[in-house]
Amino acid sequence: MSFLENLGMPGLFNYWVVIFLMMAGFYVVISRGNLVKKIVGLNIFQISVFLLYISMGKVDGGTAPILAEGITSYSNPLPHVLILTAIVVGVATTALGLALVVRINEAYGTIEDTEINDIEKKVEDAE
Amino acid sequence: MRRKSIPRTVSKILAPFILLFALYVQFHGDYGPGGGFQAGVIFASAFILYALIYGMDNARKVLPPSARRILLGLGVLIYAGTGVVGMLMGGNFLNYSVLLHDPLHGQHLGINVIELGVGTTVFAAMVTIYFVFAGQDRQ
Amino acid sequence: MILDIIDIVLLVFLVITAVAIIRLNNLFAVVMLLGIFSLISAVLYVHLDAVDVAFTEAAVGAGISTVLMLGTLALTGSEEQKHPHWSPIPLAVVLLTGAALVYGTFDMPHYGDPNAPIHQHVANRYIEKSGEEVGPPNIVTSVLASYRGFDTLGEVAVVFTAGAGVLTLLGHGFVSRRKRHREEDEIQQEVRELDLDEADIERLEEEDI
C-alpha cells in the first residue's frame, strides 16, 4: 500500500491538490482586474488541468511509454499525446492574448479593466 | 565597465551547440523524448538569445522578415503535402504506408517528414512572435 | 515510499507558488513565479512518466511563455493596482466549483490503478501494436504522428494562425501607431498656432519655403 494509504487518505489526494490549483487559477482570472494577471491565472488553470490528465494516465509500476527490452508495464501514452497538443495550443493562445493586451494598452493607456471601463463610459457620455 | 563582453562571448560559443541540440531532438524523436515541437522551440531559443544580446537590428539582418514569413507557411505546406502525396500514391489522406515499397519504411519516412514540417512552423512562429514583441517602441 | 514523498513535496511547492501568485502585486515577480510553477510542474511530469510532455512544458512554458510575458511587461506597466474593496462573490464561486469537482472525483478510480477503464481499450492496442504497425520505439511519437496525425495537422495550423495573428495585431512595429498619430497631431497643432491667414500663406508659397 502506498504511503498515503497507510496514513488513511484514499488514493485521490493528488486529484484534490490539482483541483485546488485549478481553483486558484480560476480565482485569479475572475477576481483580479489587471489583464496580464488574468492571463497568468489562465496559465495556472491550464497547467493544473494538464496535471489532472497526466495523473490519470499514470500506472503503478509502469515506466515511460518508450518500447524497451524487458519492460512489461507502460504508462498510458494517450493522455501524453493530448496534453502535448494542448500545451502548444495554450502557448499560441497566450501569445495572442498578450498581443491583444499590448494593443489595448496602446489604445487606452492602461491595462486595468476598471480604468478601461471608466474611459469607455466617458466616451459614451460625451457622444 | 567593459562592454558586456561576457554575455557576448558566451552566447557566441553556445549558439552552435544550442542549434545542434535542437537538430538532435528533432531527429531522435523516434527513439527518445523529443520531436518537432520541442526541437522548433529550442531552435528558436538560439535566435532569441542572439536577439537579446546583440540587439534587434543585428537579429533582423540574420533573420529577415521574408525568411520568417516563408518558413511559417512552409511547415504546414510540408505536412499537408505529405498527406496529399499519400493520396496520389493510392492510399487515404495522411496514410504513410503507401509512400515507399514497405509499410514500415513508409511510416518511418512519413513520420520524419511531418516532424520536420512541424519543427519548421513552430520555429518560425516562436521567432516571429518574439521579434514582433521586441520590435515594438516603448511608450 | 520515496516516490510518494517526491510527489507530495512537489505538489506542496506548487500550492505555495500558486498562493504567492494570487497575493503578489508586483507583476514582474508574478511572471517569474509563473516560470517557476511551470518548471516544477515539468519535474512532476517526469515523476508521472510523461517525459515528452515534461520536455515540451519546460521548453514552451518555462521558456517562451516567460519571455513573451516579460516582453509585454516592458511595453505596459509592471505594477498591479490594489482594489479598494474586496468582494466575496469570486471566492464563493470558486469554493462552489471546487466542492462540485471534489464531489465528482469520488467516482474516479484510485491514482495509479492499473485496472482503470482508460487503460483497457484503445491504449492497450497502441502499446501492443505500435512496434509492428508503425515502428518507432517512442509510442508517443507514433501515436502523435501516425495514429492521430489529423490532430497534429490541426495543431500545426493553430501555431501558424497564432504567428499570423500576432503579425496582424502588432505589425512589424518599428514605430508604434500612437506615437505616429501623436506626431501628426503635434504638427497640425503647430500649424494652427502660427495662425496664418490667406495672405501670409500666399506669400510663403511664393517665397517657396
Coordinates of C-alpha atoms in Angstrom, one line a residue:
Chain A
M1 CA 0.0 0.0 0.0
S2 CA 1.3 3.4 -0.7
F3 CA 2.5 5.9 1.9
L4 CA -0.7 7.9 1.8
E5 CA -3.0 5.0 2.1
N6 CA -1.0 4.0 5.2
L7 CA -1.9 7.4 6.5
G8 CA -5.6 6.7 5.9
M9 CA -6.2 9.0 2.9
P10 CA -7.7 7.4 -0.1
G11 CA -5.9 7.3 -3.5
L12 CA -7.4 10.6 -4.5
F13 CA -5.1 13.1 -2.7
N14 CA -3.3 14.0 -5.9
Y15 CA -6.5 14.9 -7.7
W16 CA -7.7 17.1 -4.8
V17 CA -4.5 19.1 -4.7
V18 CA -4.7 19.6 -8.5
I19 CA -8.3 20.8 -8.1
F20 CA -7.1 23.3 -5.5
L21 CA -4.6 24.6 -8.1
M22 CA -7.3 24.8 -10.7
M23 CA -9.5 26.9 -8.4
A24 CA -6.5 29.1 -7.5
G25 CA -6.0 29.9 -11.2
F26 CA -9.8 30.4 -11.7
Y27 CA -9.9 32.8 -8.7
V28 CA -7.1 34.9 -10.2
V29 CA -9.0 35.2 -13.5
I30 CA -12.3 36.3 -12.1
S31 CA -11.2 38.4 -9.2
R32 CA -8.2 40.5 -10.4
G33 CA -8.6 43.4 -12.8
N34 CA -5.2 43.6 -14.3
L35 CA -5.2 42.0 -17.8
V36 CA -1.7 40.5 -17.6
K37 CA -2.5 38.9 -14.2
K38 CA -5.7 37.4 -15.8
I39 CA -3.5 35.8 -18.4
V40 CA -1.2 34.4 -15.7
G41 CA -4.2 33.0 -13.9
L42 CA -5.4 31.3 -17.1
N43 CA -1.9 29.7 -17.5
I44 CA -2.1 28.4 -14.0
F45 CA -5.5 26.9 -14.7
Q46 CA -4.2 25.3 -17.9
I47 CA -1.2 23.7 -16.2
S48 CA -3.3 22.2 -13.5
V49 CA -5.8 20.7 -16.0
F50 CA -2.8 19.1 -17.7
L51 CA -1.6 17.7 -14.4
L52 CA -5.0 16.2 -13.8
Y53 CA -4.9 14.4 -17.2
I54 CA -1.4 13.1 -16.8
S55 CA -2.1 11.9 -13.2
M56 CA -5.0 9.9 -14.6
G57 CA -2.6 8.3 -17.1
K58 CA -0.1 7.0 -14.6
V59 CA 0.1 3.3 -14.0
D60 CA 1.6 2.0 -10.7
G61 CA 4.9 0.2 -11.6
G62 CA 4.9 1.4 -15.2
T63 CA 7.6 3.4 -16.9
A64 CA 7.7 6.0 -19.7
P65 CA 6.0 4.8 -22.9
I66 CA 9.1 4.1 -24.9
L67 CA 9.5 0.5 -26.0
A68 CA 12.5 -1.2 -24.5
E69 CA 13.7 -4.7 -23.7
G70 CA 12.4 -6.4 -20.6
I71 CA 9.7 -3.9 -19.6
T72 CA 6.2 -5.2 -19.3
S73 CA 4.1 -2.3 -18.0
Y74 CA 4.0 1.1 -19.6
S75 CA 2.1 4.2 -18.6
N76 CA -0.8 5.2 -20.8
P77 CA 0.5 7.2 -23.8
L78 CA -2.8 8.6 -24.9
P79 CA -3.1 11.4 -22.4
H80 CA 0.5 12.4 -23.2
V81 CA -0.4 12.9 -26.8
L82 CA -3.5 15.0 -26.0
I83 CA -1.6 17.2 -23.5
L84 CA 1.3 17.7 -25.9
T85 CA -1.2 19.3 -28.4
A86 CA -2.9 21.2 -25.6
I87 CA 0.4 22.8 -24.3
V88 CA 1.3 24.1 -27.8
V89 CA -2.2 25.4 -28.3
G90 CA -2.0 27.0 -24.9
V91 CA 1.1 28.9 -25.7
A92 CA -0.4 30.1 -29.0
T93 CA -3.4 31.4 -27.1
T94 CA -1.2 33.1 -24.5
A95 CA 0.9 34.8 -27.3
L96 CA -2.3 36.1 -29.0
G97 CA -3.7 37.3 -25.6
L98 CA -0.5 39.2 -24.8
A99 CA -0.6 40.8 -28.3
L100 CA -4.1 42.0 -27.6
V101 CA -3.1 43.4 -24.2
V102 CA -0.3 45.4 -25.9
R103 CA -2.8 46.8 -28.4
I104 CA -5.3 47.6 -25.6
N105 CA -2.5 49.4 -23.8
E106 CA -1.8 51.4 -26.9
A107 CA -5.4 52.4 -27.3
Y108 CA -6.4 53.2 -23.7
G109 CA -3.1 53.8 -22.0
T110 CA -3.9 51.4 -19.2
I111 CA -4.4 47.6 -18.6
E112 CA -6.7 47.7 -15.5
D113 CA -10.2 46.9 -16.5
T114 CA -11.8 49.3 -14.1
E115 CA -9.9 52.2 -15.7
I116 CA -10.8 50.9 -19.2
N117 CA -14.5 50.8 -18.2
D118 CA -14.3 54.5 -16.9
I119 CA -12.7 55.6 -20.2
E120 CA -15.4 53.8 -22.2
K121 CA -18.1 55.4 -20.1
K122 CA -16.7 58.9 -20.6
V123 CA -16.6 58.3 -24.3
E124 CA -20.2 57.1 -24.3
D125 CA -21.4 60.1 -22.2
A126 CA -19.6 62.5 -24.5
E127 CA -21.3 61.2 -27.6
Chain B
M1 CA 32.6 48.6 -17.1
R2 CA 33.7 46.6 -20.1
R3 CA 31.2 46.4 -22.9
K4 CA 29.2 43.4 -21.8
S5 CA 31.9 41.1 -23.2
I6 CA 31.0 38.1 -21.1
P7 CA 27.4 37.6 -22.4
R8 CA 28.5 38.3 -25.9
T9 CA 31.3 35.7 -25.8
V10 CA 29.3 33.1 -24.1
S11 CA 26.4 33.4 -26.4
K12 CA 28.6 33.2 -29.4
I13 CA 30.2 30.0 -28.1
L14 CA 26.8 28.5 -27.0
A15 CA 24.7 29.2 -30.1
P16 CA 26.0 26.4 -32.3
F17 CA 25.6 23.9 -29.6
I18 CA 22.0 25.0 -29.0
L19 CA 21.3 24.6 -32.7
L20 CA 22.9 21.2 -32.7
F21 CA 20.9 20.1 -29.7
A22 CA 17.7 21.2 -31.4
L23 CA 18.6 19.2 -34.5
Y24 CA 19.4 16.2 -32.3
V25 CA 16.0 16.4 -30.6
Q26 CA 14.3 16.8 -33.9
F27 CA 15.8 13.7 -35.5
H28 CA 15.8 11.5 -32.3
G29 CA 12.1 12.0 -31.6
D30 CA 11.6 8.4 -32.7
Y31 CA 13.9 6.9 -30.1
G32 CA 13.5 9.0 -27.1
P33 CA 11.6 12.0 -25.9
G34 CA 11.6 14.8 -28.4
G35 CA 10.0 15.5 -31.8
G36 CA 9.1 18.5 -33.8
F37 CA 7.6 20.9 -31.2
Q38 CA 10.4 20.7 -28.7
A39 CA 13.0 21.0 -31.5
G40 CA 11.3 24.0 -33.0
V41 CA 11.2 25.8 -29.7
I42 CA 14.9 25.1 -28.9
F43 CA 16.0 26.2 -32.3
A44 CA 14.0 29.4 -31.8
S45 CA 15.6 30.0 -28.4
A46 CA 19.1 30.2 -30.0
F47 CA 17.9 33.1 -32.3
I48 CA 16.1 34.7 -29.3
L49 CA 19.3 34.6 -27.3
Y50 CA 21.2 36.2 -30.2
A51 CA 18.5 38.9 -30.4
L52 CA 18.6 39.6 -26.7
I53 CA 22.4 40.0 -26.6
Y54 CA 23.2 41.6 -29.9
G55 CA 20.1 43.8 -30.4
M56 CA 17.2 43.7 -32.8
D57 CA 18.9 45.3 -35.7
N58 CA 21.5 42.6 -35.9
A59 CA 18.9 40.0 -35.4
R60 CA 16.8 41.3 -38.2
K61 CA 19.8 41.1 -40.5
V62 CA 20.3 37.4 -39.5
L63 CA 16.7 36.5 -40.0
P64 CA 14.9 38.9 -42.3
P65 CA 11.1 39.2 -42.3
S66 CA 10.7 37.4 -45.6
A67 CA 12.5 34.3 -44.3
R68 CA 10.3 34.2 -41.2
R69 CA 7.1 34.5 -43.2
I70 CA 8.1 31.9 -45.8
L71 CA 9.2 29.4 -43.1
L72 CA 5.9 29.9 -41.2
G73 CA 3.8 28.7 -44.1
L74 CA 6.3 26.1 -45.4
G75 CA 5.9 23.8 -42.4
V76 CA 2.1 23.5 -42.8
L77 CA 2.6 23.0 -46.5
I78 CA 5.1 20.1 -45.9
Y79 CA 2.7 18.5 -43.5
A80 CA -0.4 18.7 -45.7
G81 CA 1.7 18.0 -48.8
T82 CA 2.8 14.6 -47.3
G83 CA -0.9 13.8 -46.9
V84 CA -1.7 14.7 -50.5
V85 CA 1.3 12.6 -51.7
G86 CA -0.1 9.7 -49.8
M87 CA -3.4 10.2 -51.7
L88 CA -1.7 10.5 -55.0
M89 CA 0.1 7.2 -54.4
G90 CA -3.1 5.3 -53.8
G91 CA -3.9 5.5 -50.1
N92 CA -6.0 7.8 -48.0
F93 CA -5.0 11.3 -46.8
L94 CA -2.1 11.1 -44.4
N95 CA -1.6 7.3 -45.0
Y96 CA 2.2 6.9 -44.8
S97 CA 2.2 3.1 -45.6
V98 CA 1.9 3.7 -49.3
L99 CA 4.8 6.2 -49.6
L100 CA 7.5 3.6 -50.0
H101 CA 7.8 -0.1 -51.1
D102 CA 7.4 -1.4 -47.5
P103 CA 4.7 -0.1 -45.0
L104 CA 7.2 0.1 -42.1
H105 CA 9.7 2.1 -44.1
G106 CA 6.9 4.3 -45.4
Q107 CA 5.7 5.0 -41.9
H108 CA 9.3 5.9 -40.8
L109 CA 9.7 8.3 -43.8
G110 CA 6.3 9.9 -43.3
I111 CA 6.8 10.5 -39.6
N112 CA 10.2 12.1 -40.2
V113 CA 9.0 14.4 -42.9
I114 CA 6.0 15.6 -41.0
E115 CA 8.0 16.2 -37.8
L116 CA 10.3 18.3 -40.0
G117 CA 7.3 20.4 -41.1
V118 CA 6.1 20.7 -37.5
G119 CA 9.5 21.9 -36.4
T120 CA 9.8 24.5 -39.1
T121 CA 6.4 26.1 -38.4
V122 CA 6.9 26.1 -34.6
F123 CA 10.4 27.7 -35.1
A124 CA 9.1 30.4 -37.4
A125 CA 6.1 31.1 -35.2
M126 CA 8.1 31.5 -32.0
V127 CA 10.7 33.7 -33.7
T128 CA 8.1 35.8 -35.4
I129 CA 6.1 36.4 -32.1
Y130 CA 9.3 37.3 -30.2
F131 CA 10.6 39.7 -32.9
V132 CA 7.3 41.4 -33.1
F133 CA 7.0 41.9 -29.3
A134 CA 10.6 43.1 -29.0
G135 CA 10.5 45.3 -32.0
Q136 CA 7.7 47.5 -30.6
D137 CA 8.6 51.0 -29.5
R138 CA 8.4 51.6 -25.8
Q139 CA 5.9 54.2 -24.6
Chain C
M1 CA 7.7 5.4 -0.4
I2 CA 10.4 7.8 -1.6
L3 CA 8.4 8.3 -4.8
D4 CA 5.3 9.3 -2.9
I5 CA 7.3 11.8 -0.8
I6 CA 8.7 13.4 -4.0
D7 CA 5.1 13.6 -5.2
I8 CA 3.9 15.3 -2.0
V9 CA 6.8 17.7 -1.8
L10 CA 6.4 18.9 -5.5
L11 CA 2.7 19.3 -5.0
V12 CA 3.2 21.4 -1.9
F13 CA 5.7 23.6 -3.8
L14 CA 3.1 24.1 -6.5
V15 CA 0.4 25.1 -3.9
I16 CA 2.8 27.6 -2.3
T17 CA 3.7 29.2 -5.6
A18 CA 0.0 29.5 -6.7
V19 CA -0.9 31.2 -3.4
A20 CA 2.0 33.6 -3.8
I21 CA 0.9 34.5 -7.3
I22 CA -2.6 35.3 -6.0
R23 CA -1.3 37.6 -3.3
L24 CA 1.5 39.5 -5.0
N25 CA 1.0 42.9 -6.7
N26 CA 4.4 43.3 -8.5
L27 CA 3.8 41.8 -11.9
F28 CA 7.4 41.1 -12.6
A29 CA 7.5 38.8 -9.5
V30 CA 4.3 37.2 -10.7
V31 CA 5.7 36.3 -14.1
M32 CA 8.9 34.9 -12.6
L33 CA 6.7 32.8 -10.2
L34 CA 4.8 31.5 -13.2
G35 CA 8.0 30.4 -14.8
I36 CA 8.9 28.5 -11.5
F37 CA 5.4 27.0 -11.4
S38 CA 5.9 25.7 -15.0
L39 CA 9.3 24.2 -14.2
I40 CA 8.1 22.4 -11.0
S41 CA 5.2 21.0 -13.0
A42 CA 7.7 19.8 -15.6
V43 CA 9.6 17.9 -12.9
L44 CA 6.2 16.5 -11.7
Y45 CA 5.5 15.3 -15.3
V46 CA 8.8 13.4 -15.3
H47 CA 7.8 11.8 -12.0
L48 CA 4.5 10.8 -13.6
D49 CA 6.4 9.1 -16.5
A50 CA 5.4 11.7 -19.1
V51 CA 8.8 12.6 -20.5
D52 CA 7.7 14.1 -23.8
V53 CA 5.2 16.3 -22.0
A54 CA 7.8 17.4 -19.5
F55 CA 10.2 18.3 -22.3
T56 CA 7.6 20.4 -24.0
E57 CA 6.4 22.1 -20.8
A58 CA 9.9 23.1 -19.8
A59 CA 10.8 24.4 -23.3
V60 CA 7.5 26.1 -24.1
G61 CA 6.0 27.0 -20.7
A62 CA 9.1 28.0 -18.7
G63 CA 10.9 29.3 -21.8
I64 CA 8.8 31.0 -24.4
S65 CA 5.9 32.0 -22.3
T66 CA 8.0 33.7 -19.7
V67 CA 10.0 35.6 -22.4
L68 CA 6.7 36.8 -24.0
M69 CA 5.2 38.0 -20.7
L70 CA 8.4 39.9 -19.8
G71 CA 8.3 41.5 -23.2
T72 CA 4.7 42.5 -22.6
L73 CA 5.6 43.9 -19.2
A74 CA 8.3 46.1 -20.8
L75 CA 5.6 47.6 -23.0
T76 CA 2.9 48.1 -20.4
G77 CA 3.2 48.8 -16.7
S78 CA 4.7 46.4 -14.2
E79 CA 2.6 47.0 -11.1
E80 CA -0.9 45.9 -10.4
Q81 CA -3.3 48.2 -8.7
K82 CA -4.9 47.2 -5.4
H83 CA -8.7 47.1 -5.4
P84 CA -10.2 49.4 -2.8
H85 CA -12.9 47.0 -1.8
W86 CA -12.8 43.2 -1.7
S87 CA -15.9 41.4 -3.0
P88 CA -16.7 37.9 -1.6
I89 CA -18.5 36.7 -4.8
P90 CA -15.4 35.3 -6.6
L91 CA -14.4 33.4 -3.6
A92 CA -17.9 31.9 -3.2
V93 CA -18.0 30.9 -6.9
V94 CA -14.6 29.3 -6.6
L95 CA -15.5 27.4 -3.5
L96 CA -18.7 26.1 -5.0
T97 CA -16.9 24.9 -8.2
G98 CA -14.2 23.3 -6.2
A99 CA -16.6 21.5 -4.0
A100 CA -18.5 20.2 -7.1
L101 CA -15.3 18.9 -8.6
V102 CA -14.2 17.2 -5.4
Y103 CA -17.6 15.5 -5.2
G104 CA -17.0 14.4 -8.8
T105 CA -13.7 12.8 -8.0
F106 CA -15.2 10.3 -5.7
D107 CA -16.3 8.3 -8.8
M108 CA -12.8 8.2 -10.2
P109 CA -10.5 5.2 -9.9
H110 CA -7.7 5.5 -7.5
Y111 CA -4.5 7.2 -8.6
G112 CA -2.2 4.7 -10.4
D113 CA -4.7 1.9 -10.6
P114 CA -3.7 -0.4 -13.5
N115 CA -7.3 -1.7 -13.9
A116 CA -8.8 1.7 -14.6
P117 CA -11.1 1.9 -17.6
I118 CA -8.8 4.2 -19.6
H119 CA -6.0 1.7 -19.7
Q120 CA -8.2 -1.1 -21.1
H121 CA -9.3 -0.5 -24.7
V122 CA -7.5 1.9 -27.1
A123 CA -4.3 2.5 -25.2
N124 CA -3.6 -1.3 -24.9
R125 CA -3.9 -1.6 -28.7
Y126 CA -1.5 1.3 -29.3
I127 CA 1.1 -0.2 -26.8
E128 CA 0.9 -3.7 -28.3
K129 CA 0.7 -2.9 -32.0
S130 CA 2.8 0.2 -32.3
G131 CA 6.0 -1.7 -32.7
E132 CA 4.8 -3.8 -35.7
E133 CA 2.5 -1.4 -37.4
V134 CA 4.4 1.9 -37.1
G135 CA 7.9 1.2 -36.0
P136 CA 9.5 3.9 -33.7
P137 CA 10.2 2.8 -30.1
N138 CA 8.7 6.1 -28.8
I139 CA 5.0 5.2 -28.6
V140 CA 4.0 8.9 -28.0
T141 CA 5.6 9.9 -31.4
S142 CA 4.0 7.1 -33.2
V143 CA 0.5 7.9 -31.8
L144 CA 1.1 11.7 -32.4
A145 CA 2.3 11.4 -35.9
S146 CA 0.7 8.3 -37.3
Y147 CA -2.4 7.1 -35.4
R148 CA -3.6 10.7 -34.5
G149 CA -2.0 12.5 -37.4
F150 CA -5.1 14.7 -38.1
D151 CA -5.0 16.3 -34.6
T152 CA -1.3 17.2 -35.2
L153 CA -2.2 18.8 -38.5
G154 CA -4.7 20.9 -36.7
E155 CA -2.2 21.8 -34.1
V156 CA 0.4 23.0 -36.6
A157 CA -2.4 25.1 -38.2
V158 CA -3.1 26.7 -34.8
V159 CA 0.5 27.6 -34.3
F160 CA 0.6 29.1 -37.8
T161 CA -2.5 31.1 -37.0
A162 CA -1.0 32.4 -33.8
G163 CA 2.1 33.6 -35.7
A164 CA -0.1 35.2 -38.4
G165 CA -2.4 36.7 -35.8
V166 CA 0.4 38.4 -33.8
L167 CA 1.8 39.8 -37.1
T168 CA -1.6 41.2 -37.9
L169 CA -2.2 42.7 -34.5
L170 CA 1.1 44.3 -33.8
G171 CA 2.7 44.6 -37.3
H172 CA 6.4 45.0 -37.8
G173 CA 6.2 47.6 -35.1
F174 CA 9.1 49.9 -36.0
V175 CA 7.2 53.0 -34.8
S176 CA 4.0 52.5 -32.8
R177 CA 0.8 53.8 -34.2
R178 CA 0.1 56.1 -31.3
K179 CA 3.4 57.8 -31.5
R180 CA 2.9 58.4 -35.2
H181 CA -0.6 59.9 -34.6
R182 CA 0.8 62.0 -31.8
E183 CA 3.4 63.4 -34.1
E184 CA 0.9 64.2 -36.8
D185 CA -1.4 65.9 -34.2
E186 CA 1.6 68.0 -32.9
I187 CA 2.4 69.1 -36.4
Q188 CA -1.2 70.2 -37.1
Q189 CA -1.3 71.9 -33.7
E190 CA 1.8 74.0 -34.5
V191 CA 0.4 75.0 -37.9
R192 CA -2.8 76.2 -36.2
E193 CA -0.9 78.1 -33.6
L194 CA 1.0 80.0 -36.2
D195 CA -2.4 81.5 -37.1
L196 CA -1.7 82.2 -40.7
D197 CA -4.3 83.9 -42.8
E198 CA -4.6 83.6 -46.6
A199 CA -2.3 86.5 -47.5
D200 CA 0.5 85.0 -45.4
I201 CA 0.0 81.6 -47.0
E202 CA 0.3 83.1 -50.5
R203 CA 3.4 85.0 -49.5
L204 CA 5.0 81.8 -48.1
E205 CA 4.2 79.9 -51.1
E206 CA 5.8 82.5 -53.4
E207 CA 8.9 82.6 -51.2
D208 CA 8.9 78.8 -51.6
I209 CA 9.6 77.9 -48.0

